[in-house]
Amino acid sequence: MTEPSKLPHRGVPEHQPQAGGIAARARAAAGAPQYLSGLNPEQREAVETLDGPVLVLAGAGTGKTRVLTTRIAHILSQGRARPHEILSVTFTNKAAREMKLRLGQMLGQAVEGMPWLGTFHSIGGRILRTHAELVQLKSNFTVLDVDDQVRLLKQLLQAENIDDKRWPARMLAGLIDSWKNRGLLPQQVPSGEAASFGNGKGGKIYATYQERLKILNAADFGDLLLENIRLFRENPDVLRSYQNRFKFILVDEYQDTNVAQYLWLRLLSQAPSRPGRALSEVIPGDVTSPRLRGEVGAQSAPGEGESPQTELAEAAPHPDPLPVKDGEREKSPPKNICCVGDDDQSIYGWRGAEVDNILRFEHDFPGAKVIRLERNYRSTGHILAAASHLIAHNEGRLGKTLRTEDVDGEKVTVTGSWDSEEEARAIGEELEELQRAGENLNDVAILVRASFQMREFEDRFVTLGLPYRVIGGPRFYERAEIRDALAYLRTINSPADDLAFERIVNVPKRGLGDATVQMLHDHARKKRIPLFEAARAVVETDELKPKARGSLRDLVMQFDRWRAQSEVTSHTELAEIVLDESGYTEMWQKDRSADAAGRLDNLKELVRSMEEFENLQGFLEHISLVMDRDGEAGEEAVSLMTLHSAKGLEFDNVFLPGWEEGLFPSQRTLDEQGRAGLEEERRLAHVGLTRARRRAKIYFATNRRIHGTWSTTIPSRFLDELPAHNVEITESKGGSGWGGSGGYGASRFDNLESFGSSYSTPGWQRAQANRNRGGGGRSGGFEERQSSFSSGHGKHGPLVIEGELVAKSTGTVSEFSLDDRVFHQKFGYGHVVKIDGNKLTIAFEKAGEKKVVDSFVERV
DNA sequence: ATATTGAGGCTTTTT
DNA sequence: GCCTCAATAT
């Protein structure tokens, strides 16, 4: 994440699992706290200021993670707390893992002894399971993902007779999620908002949804926090026990916290109150101020009643985590909470993150010490200057000035091209150049604003045979086959899990269609029993046609058998049995489509991953929260990802294509969020630039195909916001002569009129020609793309996996053999003369001998 | 109960 | 243009 740890490795060999182990070791290692010696003064202050609230404003590349981990080490070594008394929260599992790893390096052992280091959600979930009965759940509750949520909501909408065309379930899911992000229980949703969906029924359905979740013994992601807050509010003694336990609280990426997370932290960070006493000033009354994101720092515009935020502020003041009774207010100092973040890297506002949280930290935690980390150890001078100058255009920020002692390095380049295809071509060439120059491709990334931009690059890289990996597609457990398999296991584990049962009742096809499921639903509702029990009851009657009745009976019997078996066999074995006996594996084996093999691999991987858990229960508890282990490093490859997923990463060479108005900044964000949106986009640009260590290269195209139609675009306003001194305008090497004159004018980039709208230009024609390319049916969403590379070969192991989609262009065994006659969209017919992995050398009848990648030809 | 065709709809996505 | 979902035909 930042520079490699240079901390002395003071290992103590033997591993003691007890609580005291790490602390003792840390203390022993700390006669003179050497771990402090590599820190600069600000970092050191951030580490050593243990008492009272601390906000560390850590700009990009300033050693944020290092401060956090060192601080933990310091707390332990000073004997201020034992490992289980430190609450340390991150947003991602990846960040949590990273911290554990670094801590381990620092303290010389794996950090099993830090039980409360994890993501908001996993810690929230853990607390919730411990006290599940207090929030009307059982400790083995299921964590639903978005898909399950939407399906459940769809049912509720139907029950309410709401046209789900006009009021899509997905939209309601988003709405409910946003309410939960803001810490609002159904009865707390402002009535105006509650009524805004489904002819006034939105709020009611939210309430019903929550009730249904309890019946299903399930919680969604939002509940992991919201129900936790409710738990604390309704059970002060429980809250107190956690307040007592956590002597120190550390929060990573504080700028990304939403209101619910904020409330949760506030509750825990309050000094424990005596029994019977309410918390003091838990929440300042005006937390939801009109000046939410982006309006900050500027005039708050309180009179502007049109703004939804303003409306919200008046309608829904933040709920007090604990109701404060009059006369019981009492000042008690907030606990030792340390939040680390960077307001300039807040890019998840649209997901409920509240930049305001970080901006008003000092107000929320009186007496807070604010420490700025401004020494950047990552980027060269020009890059840093460009990024800083750009972000300075934002108004709602706390303000930091990043500086570096590094050399100026190369200027940031800006390159225009005729269209997006040429852009990909130009970048492809530069990549090859870097490769020839001996750069490690692992240190090269292409960061796009929107994932649809990736396709063009993939096409290009495949043609060039340049190894790349896509980072960030659907997660492992979001894949259909994984979710199906999990649904089987969930149904076994928890017979009341209707959503799981419904998912697999007719997968594979058993002749149990909509009609059957509908009748099961009716039956279940009437008798108030789970679907599965309804199924058991219904097969005893003759309400179903013999055929459906037979297969439903078989299914019920199978589940009974599997449940019995689950008592005596290991969970991995059980999974294999279930996948086999249910016919699920067979279904994919029979499937002739290209990705079937990849899916089977994924299923195997799933079973393999189960081994790490004690039992089925433990596995299911973790799967939806922490199933994102990193893929193995694999071979050298360029990384292709969105700007969002690049946060926290760094690369020597960073390519930033698509800097055009409408795309970046995104028109939609501008429309929906106005200036706040623009500022968030600008932060995104800042994040992009600051990922680069040595070279940052920006691109824009004059023509881009969006949703299938070509449109002419104008260069991003962000380009004009870059400091001329640190930027170099270059010509596209992609060919077709975009002779960017480079003149700095009112806008340096607006000399586009000269290109007019000619639809007969080479670029356009080339784009046309390419449109129908992708022969061999190679196209499709992430999943299919992934599988088109991985299909059919287990030799190299599943290519992806673990969490992130990692498509690769090399490393598979070709399905072609020598002398096969093949067809290529562009080059026509030919035959294979050489095979090298997935790269084929083909002698084309017309075009001569060419090297191509196998996915671009088909056997004829 | 399932295969096929047509009408909208589209960003970003840590959990 | 490409994918998903829902209405149609088999």
PDB file of N, CA and C in Angstrom, chain A residues 7-16 21-22 24-26 28-30 34 103-110:
ATOM      1  N   LEU A   7      10.488  -1.646   9.121  1.00  0.00           N
ATOM      2  CA  LEU A   7      10.588  -1.825  10.551  1.00  0.00           C
ATOM      3  C   LEU A   7      11.439  -3.027  10.881  1.00  0.00           C
ATOM      4  N   PRO A   8      12.136  -2.903  11.990  1.00  0.00           N
ATOM      5  CA  PRO A   8      12.959  -4.027  12.422  1.00  0.00           C
ATOM      6  C   PRO A   8      12.056  -5.213  12.738  1.00  0.00           C
ATOM      7  N   HIS A   9      12.546  -6.318  12.427  1.00  0.00           N
ATOM      8  CA  HIS A   9      11.756  -7.510  12.636  1.00  0.00           C
ATOM      9  C   HIS A   9      12.179  -8.142  13.946  1.00  0.00           C
ATOM     10  N   ARG A  10      11.398  -7.832  14.947  1.00  0.00           N
ATOM     11  CA  ARG A  10      11.815  -8.311  16.256  1.00  0.00           C
ATOM     12  C   ARG A  10      10.977  -9.506  16.624  1.00  0.00           C
ATOM     13  N   GLY A  11      11.203 -10.565  15.982  1.00  0.00           N
ATOM     14  CA  GLY A  11      10.347 -11.724  16.194  1.00  0.00           C
ATOM     15  C   GLY A  11      10.655 -12.446  17.480  1.00  0.00           C
ATOM     16  N   VAL A  12       9.622 -12.938  18.071  1.00  0.00           N
ATOM     17  CA  VAL A  12       9.799 -13.875  19.159  1.00  0.00           C
ATOM     18  C   VAL A  12       9.222 -15.168  18.644  1.00  0.00           C
ATOM     19  N   PRO A  13      10.024 -16.197  18.604  1.00  0.00           N
ATOM     20  CA  PRO A  13       9.666 -17.379  17.859  1.00  0.00           C
ATOM     21  C   PRO A  13       8.364 -18.060  18.288  1.00  0.00           C
ATOM     22  N   GLU A  14       8.165 -18.246  19.548  1.00  0.00           N
ATOM     23  CA  GLU A  14       7.070 -19.149  19.831  1.00  0.00           C
ATOM     24  C   GLU A  14       5.739 -18.427  19.865  1.00  0.00           C
ATOM     25  N   HIS A  15       4.765 -19.135  19.478  1.00  0.00           N
ATOM     26  CA  HIS A  15       3.446 -18.532  19.351  1.00  0.00           C
ATOM     27  C   HIS A  15       2.596 -18.866  20.555  1.00  0.00           C
ATOM     28  N   GLN A  16       2.152 -17.831  21.214  1.00  0.00           N
ATOM     29  CA  GLN A  16       1.284 -18.079  22.347  1.00  0.00           C
ATOM     30  C   GLN A  16      -0.082 -17.553  22.025  1.00  0.00           C
ATOM     31  N   GLY A  21      -0.100 -12.920  25.004  1.00  0.00           N
ATOM     32  CA  GLY A  21       1.040 -13.288  24.171  1.00  0.00           C
ATOM     33  C   GLY A  21       1.629 -12.145  23.375  1.00  0.00           C
ATOM     34  N   ILE A  22       0.798 -11.548  22.592  1.00  0.00           N
ATOM     35  CA  ILE A  22       1.307 -10.511  21.710  1.00  0.00           C
ATOM     36  C   ILE A  22       1.778  -9.303  22.491  1.00  0.00           C
ATOM     37  N   ALA A  24       2.812  -9.129  25.491  1.00  0.00           N
ATOM     38  CA  ALA A  24       4.042  -9.420  26.193  1.00  0.00           C
ATOM     39  C   ALA A  24       5.217  -9.359  25.236  1.00  0.00           C
ATOM     40  N   ARG A  25       5.000  -9.945  24.093  1.00  0.00           N
ATOM     41  CA  ARG A  25       6.067  -9.971  23.120  1.00  0.00           C
ATOM     42  C   ARG A  25       6.397  -8.562  22.658  1.00  0.00           C
ATOM     43  N   ALA A  26       5.345  -7.808  22.407  1.00  0.00           N
ATOM     44  CA  ALA A  26       5.556  -6.443  21.934  1.00  0.00           C
ATOM     45  C   ALA A  26       6.305  -5.639  22.985  1.00  0.00           C
ATOM     46  N   ALA A  28       8.252  -6.782  25.245  1.00  0.00           N
ATOM     47  CA  ALA A  28       9.620  -7.260  25.306  1.00  0.00           C
ATOM     48  C   ALA A  28      10.443  -6.664  24.177  1.00  0.00           C
ATOM     49  N   ALA A  29       9.803  -6.497  23.069  1.00  0.00           N
ATOM     50  CA  ALA A  29      10.530  -6.025  21.894  1.00  0.00           C
ATOM     51  C   ALA A  29      10.793  -4.534  21.949  1.00  0.00           C
ATOM     52  N   ALA A  30      10.258  -3.913  22.957  1.00  0.00           N
ATOM     53  CA  ALA A  30      10.203  -2.466  22.879  1.00  0.00           C
ATOM     54  C   ALA A  30      11.018  -1.730  23.934  1.00  0.00           C
ATOM     55  N   GLN A  34      11.976   0.676  18.863  1.00  0.00           N
ATOM     56  CA  GLN A  34      12.623   0.839  17.568  1.00  0.00           C
ATOM     57  C   GLN A  34      11.637   1.023  16.438  1.00  0.00           C
ATOM     58  N   LEU A 103       1.074  -6.078  11.023  1.00  0.00           N
ATOM     59  CA  LEU A 103       1.226  -6.191  12.469  1.00  0.00           C
ATOM     60  C   LEU A 103       2.046  -7.419  12.806  1.00  0.00           C
ATOM     61  N   GLY A 104       1.720  -8.476  12.094  1.00  0.00           N
ATOM     62  CA  GLY A 104       2.433  -9.727  12.316  1.00  0.00           C
ATOM     63  C   GLY A 104       3.921  -9.536  12.072  1.00  0.00           C
ATOM     64  N   GLN A 105       4.250  -8.819  10.992  1.00  0.00           N
ATOM     65  CA  GLN A 105       5.656  -8.587  10.681  1.00  0.00           C
ATOM     66  C   GLN A 105       6.325  -7.782  11.778  1.00  0.00           C
ATOM     67  N   MET A 106       5.563  -6.834  12.287  1.00  0.00           N
ATOM     68  CA  MET A 106       6.127  -5.952  13.283  1.00  0.00           C
ATOM     69  C   MET A 106       6.321  -6.664  14.612  1.00  0.00           C
ATOM     70  N   LEU A 107       5.353  -7.483  14.940  1.00  0.00           N
ATOM     71  CA  LEU A 107       5.394  -8.127  16.249  1.00  0.00           C
ATOM     72  C   LEU A 107       5.970  -9.532  16.185  1.00  0.00           C
ATOM     73  N   GLY A 108       6.204  -9.974  14.994  1.00  0.00           N
ATOM     74  CA  GLY A 108       6.883 -11.246  14.864  1.00  0.00           C
ATOM     75  C   GLY A 108       6.008 -12.471  14.942  1.00  0.00           C
ATOM     76  N   GLN A 109       4.769 -12.324  14.762  1.00  0.00           N
ATOM     77  CA  GLN A 109       3.917 -13.512  14.756  1.00  0.00           C
ATOM     78  C   GLN A 109       2.621 -13.219  14.036  1.00  0.00           C
ATOM     79  N   ALA A 110       1.971 -14.251  13.638  1.00  0.00           N
ATOM     80  CA  ALA A 110       0.637 -14.051  13.084  1.00  0.00           C
ATOM     81  C   ALA A 110      -0.229 -13.443  14.181  1.00  0.00           C
TER      82      ALA A 110
END
